[in-house]
C-alpha angles and dihedrals in degrees: 000000000000118000105244096178092101091055091066114104113249119265119216131197086252090058089058090054104267120112113198092182093054089051093050089049090053092053089054092047094053099043092091089051092054091045089055088064097057115141136166110297097023132074094195092215117156132211105057127107093253140004129237132218126189111211093188090056089051088059102252123144109179104008135177114207118228122195132195136176131186148140136220100251121216092335081090089066089062090053089051097046093045097040088230101134103153102094106031090089088059088058091051095052092042094055090055103037096044087056089051088050090055087068092049090254126145109226109243105176145358136208126191137204119207118184126180145162094236125006115245103187096204094049091048092046090052091049093048090045087060092049088052091051089050090052091050090050089051098041093237129128122246096222103166152328148171132263112198122189107197116171112194091028096068132022113260098259095037126099136174133210136206128173135201125195135183124200135170135218130186110256095246094049098055115134142258094048118213093232097078106137139175109282097038110136125245112221117193125203116207121253121222092233133290093348107193108317135085095027094134087065094040091054091048091054092047090051092047089052090048091229122161120226090237093052119104109274108255089223098043115018094186087076133045114253090250092052094046092050092047096058101132128250112263119252110219099180107108097042096045096043087052091052091046093052098042100043111032092205101097107109104172143358132209123199105212105222131131109357093034126221089325097065104024101053094058090054091072102040127099118239114283095026129102137185123243111203124191105214091195091065092089145016116241117228114270092254090073093052089053091049089049093052096039093052099029085235117173121224094257093056092042091053093052096045105039138033089241093211101315116096103173131019122200122201105216133180107259094239092050098047095094093046092049091045089052092052091046093051090050087053094055100265130126104220120199128198101226106165147308145258114267137175113283120259098206095259109130127218129229091227112148111258091001103083091149094052121110121255122248113260113217131199128182124020136275115266123197134212117240 
């Protein structure tokens, strides 16, 4: 029989759903975004097989490198469903660099991973513009990343994000310090809202309430529900690094992410010590009150699911608390005294990897803005 294989029309990579030219065009489009994040030690040039960073040029003498990677969870689904892609990249950077900050590290550079079913160059550009903005807020360079077009793996309009950040801290400035003692003050920095954790529950409650993303937010009717829930995670890097360097009394930091105050504070405490948090010391943003009512969620569950209005907690020597608060206020923060370190009571926490840590003790009750 005749061989008919050569009569078949040629099949290109584009025919399979992957457009190399579109990917190349995206790299060219985002080069100015990466360039806008240049900092000492990094050139922020794209297109090579790897990226370089010069620690000596960044001013470090005896540094320890700190690495973090993260995503934004199902908050991403709200961005996709609403078509509001401009700030989700800030969330991606924030989740990584705030974790670096918890070790006392200065974020140096960031790489992103953007995967999709079909590359929409404008959507990708908006997302990466948000990543660049997050990098500028954190003072780190966007030095590379990966764009993966994977038809069959993702639906055509879907995309996924992951971020990877590296920071450095001088060896003698690494946090948490070993000298945390009873009486040290807990200073909380407000969150901007839900940040990037708990969104599977948030989306479930929105669906149960049969609310549309473009409807007025029930907890803030000047915005649509989608806009209100996409308010980006706050990046605390510049203000807190300034306070660390100018006061000398900051002993530990906790980034309040999944697990809330209940599971993140125990991760930074030495054995035998616990944190006492006064819930009446602040008013949580109205979104948390709405979530509480919509899901009939009790305070204990709310506190181990969401940040409840406090995005970062600093453990500060008692005699340095006012000085640290003053520096933070000058840097644009609104620091709140929310409690103190106390001797443990033998009540163990459920914090991941810290099964022997003491549970947080709460007093007072959560109050919510209206």
